Short mmCIF file of C-alpha atoms in Angstrom, two decimals:
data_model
loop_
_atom_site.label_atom_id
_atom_site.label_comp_id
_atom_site.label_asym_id
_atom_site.label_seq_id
_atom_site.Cartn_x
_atom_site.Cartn_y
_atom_site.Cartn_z
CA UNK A 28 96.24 108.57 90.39
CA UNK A 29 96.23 106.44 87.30
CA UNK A 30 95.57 102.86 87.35
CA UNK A 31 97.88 101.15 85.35
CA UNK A 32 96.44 98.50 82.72
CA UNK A 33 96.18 94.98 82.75
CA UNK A 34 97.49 92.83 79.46
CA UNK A 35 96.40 89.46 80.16
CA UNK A 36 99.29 88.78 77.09
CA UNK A 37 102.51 90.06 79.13
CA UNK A 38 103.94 87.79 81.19
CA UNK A 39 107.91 88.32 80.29
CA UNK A 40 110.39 90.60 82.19
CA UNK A 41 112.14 93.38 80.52
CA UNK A 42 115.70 92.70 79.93
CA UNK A 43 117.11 95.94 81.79
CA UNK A 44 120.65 95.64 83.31
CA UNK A 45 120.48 96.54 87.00
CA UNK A 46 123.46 96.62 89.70
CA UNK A 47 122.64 95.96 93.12
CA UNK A 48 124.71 97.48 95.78
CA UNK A 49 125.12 96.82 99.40
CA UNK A 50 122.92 99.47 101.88
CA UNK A 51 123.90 100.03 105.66
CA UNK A 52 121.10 97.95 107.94
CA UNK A 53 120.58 101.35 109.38
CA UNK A 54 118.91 102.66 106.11
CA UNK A 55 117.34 99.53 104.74
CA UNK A 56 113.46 100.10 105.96
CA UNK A 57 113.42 103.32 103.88
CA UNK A 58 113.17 100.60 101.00
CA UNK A 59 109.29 99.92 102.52
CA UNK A 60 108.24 102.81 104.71
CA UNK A 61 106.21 104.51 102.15
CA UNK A 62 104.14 100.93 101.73
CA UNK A 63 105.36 99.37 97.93
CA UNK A 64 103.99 95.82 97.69
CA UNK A 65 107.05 93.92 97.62
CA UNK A 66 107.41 90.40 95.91
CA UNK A 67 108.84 87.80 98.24
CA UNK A 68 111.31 85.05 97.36
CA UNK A 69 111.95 81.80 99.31
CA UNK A 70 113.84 78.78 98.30
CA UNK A 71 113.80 75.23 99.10
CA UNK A 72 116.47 72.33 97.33
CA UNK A 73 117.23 74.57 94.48
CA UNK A 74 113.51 76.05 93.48
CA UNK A 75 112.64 79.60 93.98
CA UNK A 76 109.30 80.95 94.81
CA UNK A 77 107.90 84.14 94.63
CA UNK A 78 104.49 86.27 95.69
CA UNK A 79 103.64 89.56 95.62
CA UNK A 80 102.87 90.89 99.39
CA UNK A 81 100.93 94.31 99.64
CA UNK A 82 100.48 93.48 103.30
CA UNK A 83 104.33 94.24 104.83
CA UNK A 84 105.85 96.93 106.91
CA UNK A 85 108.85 97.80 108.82
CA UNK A 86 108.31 97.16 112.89
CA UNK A 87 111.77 97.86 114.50
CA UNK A 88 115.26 99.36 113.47
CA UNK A 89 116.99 98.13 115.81
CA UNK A 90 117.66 95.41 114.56
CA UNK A 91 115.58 96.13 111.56
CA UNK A 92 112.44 93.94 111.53
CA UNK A 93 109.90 93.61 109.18
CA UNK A 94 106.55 92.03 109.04
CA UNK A 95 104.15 90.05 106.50
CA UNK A 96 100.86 88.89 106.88
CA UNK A 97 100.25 85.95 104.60
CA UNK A 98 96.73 83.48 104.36
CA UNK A 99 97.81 80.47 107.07
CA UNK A 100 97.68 78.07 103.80
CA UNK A 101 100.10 80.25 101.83
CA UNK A 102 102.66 78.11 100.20
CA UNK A 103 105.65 81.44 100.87
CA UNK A 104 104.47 81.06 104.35
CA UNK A 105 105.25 77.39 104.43
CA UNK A 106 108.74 77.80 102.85
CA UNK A 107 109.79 80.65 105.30
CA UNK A 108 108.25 78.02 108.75
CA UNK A 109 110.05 75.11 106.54
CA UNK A 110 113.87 77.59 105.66
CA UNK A 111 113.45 80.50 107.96
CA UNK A 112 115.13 82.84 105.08
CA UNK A 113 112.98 84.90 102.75
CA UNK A 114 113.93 87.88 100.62
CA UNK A 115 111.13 91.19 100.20
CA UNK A 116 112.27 92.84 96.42
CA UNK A 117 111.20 96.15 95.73
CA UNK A 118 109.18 96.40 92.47
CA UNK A 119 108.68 98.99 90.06
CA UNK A 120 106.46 99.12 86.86
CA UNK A 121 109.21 96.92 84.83
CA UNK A 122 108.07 93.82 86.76
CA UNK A 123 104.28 93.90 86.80
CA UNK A 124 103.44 91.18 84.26
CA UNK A 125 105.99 89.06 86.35
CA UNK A 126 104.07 90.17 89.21
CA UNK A 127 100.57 89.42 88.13
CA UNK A 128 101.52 85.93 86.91
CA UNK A 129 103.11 85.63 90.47
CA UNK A 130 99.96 86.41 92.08
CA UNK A 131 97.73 84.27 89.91
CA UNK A 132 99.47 81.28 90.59
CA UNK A 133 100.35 78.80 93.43
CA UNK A 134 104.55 77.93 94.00
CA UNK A 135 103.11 74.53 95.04
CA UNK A 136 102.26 73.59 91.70
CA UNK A 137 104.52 75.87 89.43
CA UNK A 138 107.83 77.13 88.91
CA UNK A 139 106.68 80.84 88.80
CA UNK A 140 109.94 82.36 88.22
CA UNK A 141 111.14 80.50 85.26
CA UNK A 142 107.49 80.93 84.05
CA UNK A 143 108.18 84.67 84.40
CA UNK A 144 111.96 84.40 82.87
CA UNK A 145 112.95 86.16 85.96
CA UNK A 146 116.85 86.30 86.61
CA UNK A 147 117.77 86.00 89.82
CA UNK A 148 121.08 86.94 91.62
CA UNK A 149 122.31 84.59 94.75
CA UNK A 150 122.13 85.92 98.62
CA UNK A 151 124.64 87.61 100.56
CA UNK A 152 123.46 86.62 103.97
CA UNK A 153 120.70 84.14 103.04
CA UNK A 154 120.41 81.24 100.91
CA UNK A 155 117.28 82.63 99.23
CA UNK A 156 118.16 84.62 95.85
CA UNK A 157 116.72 88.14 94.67
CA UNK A 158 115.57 89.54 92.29
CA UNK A 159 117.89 91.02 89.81
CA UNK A 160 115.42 93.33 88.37
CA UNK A 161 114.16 94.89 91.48
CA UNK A 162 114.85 98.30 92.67
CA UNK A 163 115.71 97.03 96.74
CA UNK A 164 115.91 93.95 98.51
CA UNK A 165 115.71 92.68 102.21
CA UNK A 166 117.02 89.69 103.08
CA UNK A 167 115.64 88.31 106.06
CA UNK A 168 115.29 85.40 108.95
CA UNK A 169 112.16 84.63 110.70
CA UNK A 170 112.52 85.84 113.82
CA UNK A 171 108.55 84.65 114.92
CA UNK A 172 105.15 83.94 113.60
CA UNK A 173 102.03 85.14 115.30
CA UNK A 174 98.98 82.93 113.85
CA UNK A 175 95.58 84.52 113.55
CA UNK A 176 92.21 83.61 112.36
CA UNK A 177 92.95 82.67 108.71
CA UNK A 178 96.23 84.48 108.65
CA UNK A 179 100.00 84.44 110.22
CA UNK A 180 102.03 87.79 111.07
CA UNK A 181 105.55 86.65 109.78
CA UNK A 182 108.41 88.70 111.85
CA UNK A 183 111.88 88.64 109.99
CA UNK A 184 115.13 90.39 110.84
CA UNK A 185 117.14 92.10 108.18
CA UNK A 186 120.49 91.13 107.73
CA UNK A 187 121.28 92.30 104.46
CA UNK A 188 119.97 94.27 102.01
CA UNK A 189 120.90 96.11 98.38
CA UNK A 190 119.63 98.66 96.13
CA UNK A 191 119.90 99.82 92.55
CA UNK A 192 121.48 103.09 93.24
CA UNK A 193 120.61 104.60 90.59
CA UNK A 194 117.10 104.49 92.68
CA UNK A 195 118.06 104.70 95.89
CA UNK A 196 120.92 106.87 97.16
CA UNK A 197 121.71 108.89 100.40
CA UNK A 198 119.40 106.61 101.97
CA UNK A 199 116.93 108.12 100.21
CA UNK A 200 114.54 106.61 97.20
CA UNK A 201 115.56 109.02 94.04
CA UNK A 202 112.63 111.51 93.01
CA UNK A 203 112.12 109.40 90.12
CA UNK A 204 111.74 106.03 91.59
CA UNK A 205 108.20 105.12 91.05
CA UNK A 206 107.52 101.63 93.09
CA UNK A 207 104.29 99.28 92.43
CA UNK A 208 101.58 99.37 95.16
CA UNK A 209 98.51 97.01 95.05
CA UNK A 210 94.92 98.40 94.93
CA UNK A 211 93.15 95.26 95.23
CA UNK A 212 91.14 93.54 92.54
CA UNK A 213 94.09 93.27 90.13
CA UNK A 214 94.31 97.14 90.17
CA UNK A 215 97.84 98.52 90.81
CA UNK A 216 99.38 101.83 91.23
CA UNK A 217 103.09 103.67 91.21
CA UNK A 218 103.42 106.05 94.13
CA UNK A 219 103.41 109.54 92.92
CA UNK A 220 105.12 113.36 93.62
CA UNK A 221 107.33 113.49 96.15
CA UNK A 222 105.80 116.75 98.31
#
């Protein structure tokens, strides 16, 4: 496993020209079942947020459900109570300095995506927007939120979702799809050979 680096410098988004196309429900979770950290986007009155979540996973497929857990003070949790709509995008290398600014700031107090220069493409089945760079994205309604000590358990349904097939085809991630996972400590991984 190598770690990749950390350039405090980077903070743009590669211009790459992705196409996003629509996945069958049924397939969708495949986009998280191996564990990527995903970054999630919420809106409110025009504004886009988005945070990089390592803590996510698929809980049902029927209809397919996801979960976050997010710090009780988050400001993404607050938008998804406030909307009910958020979107999880699948990251791969070509987005960590977006990524690392995202989780080093606060959506209360900046506009993290223009920061970024992230381009964004509008929601099918949500009002939130996605990322157009990302390999996959969910989009989601809150369906509940469990609060715990310090921490809420956000449950979303899918109800539509996308991938750059190119990546992800036959409901199946491509062998040479490498998405981002989070280490902890500003360390971050791709996942590796497929076995």
């Amino acid at each position: 496993m190598s770690v990749l680096p950390f350039d405090p410098g980077a903070s743009g988004i590669p211009a790459v020209a992705v196409t996003s196309s629509p996945v069958p429900l049924s397939k969708c979770l495949r986009f998280i079942n191996h564990g990527p950290l995903v970054i999630v986007t919420t809106a409110r009155e025009g504004r886009v947020n988005a945070a990089p979540v390592q803590w996510n996973t698929p809980v049902n497929d029927a209809p397919p459900t996801v979960a976050l857990a997010l710090a009780a003070d988050n400001f993404t949790r607050a938008l998804i109570e406030e909307t009910g709509e958020f979107v999880l995008n699948v990251p791969d290398e070509r987005l960590l300095p977006a990524v690392r600014l995202w989780g080093a700031r606060s959506g209360r107090t900046d506009d993290k995506v223009r920061a970024a220069g992230a381009a964004l493409e509008p929601g099918e089945r949500v009002a939130v927007p996605h990322l157009r760079e990302a390999l996959a994205y969910l989009e989601c309604r809150r369906v509940k939120t469990v609060d715990l000590p310090g921490v809420s358990l956000v449950l979303g349904e899918v109800v539509g979702a996308g991938a750059d097939l190119s990546f992800f085809t036959d409901g199946q991630w491509a062998p040479h799809t490498r998405s981002l996972h989070h280490l902890g400590g500003g360390e971050f991984v791709l996942d590796g050979e497929r076995r």
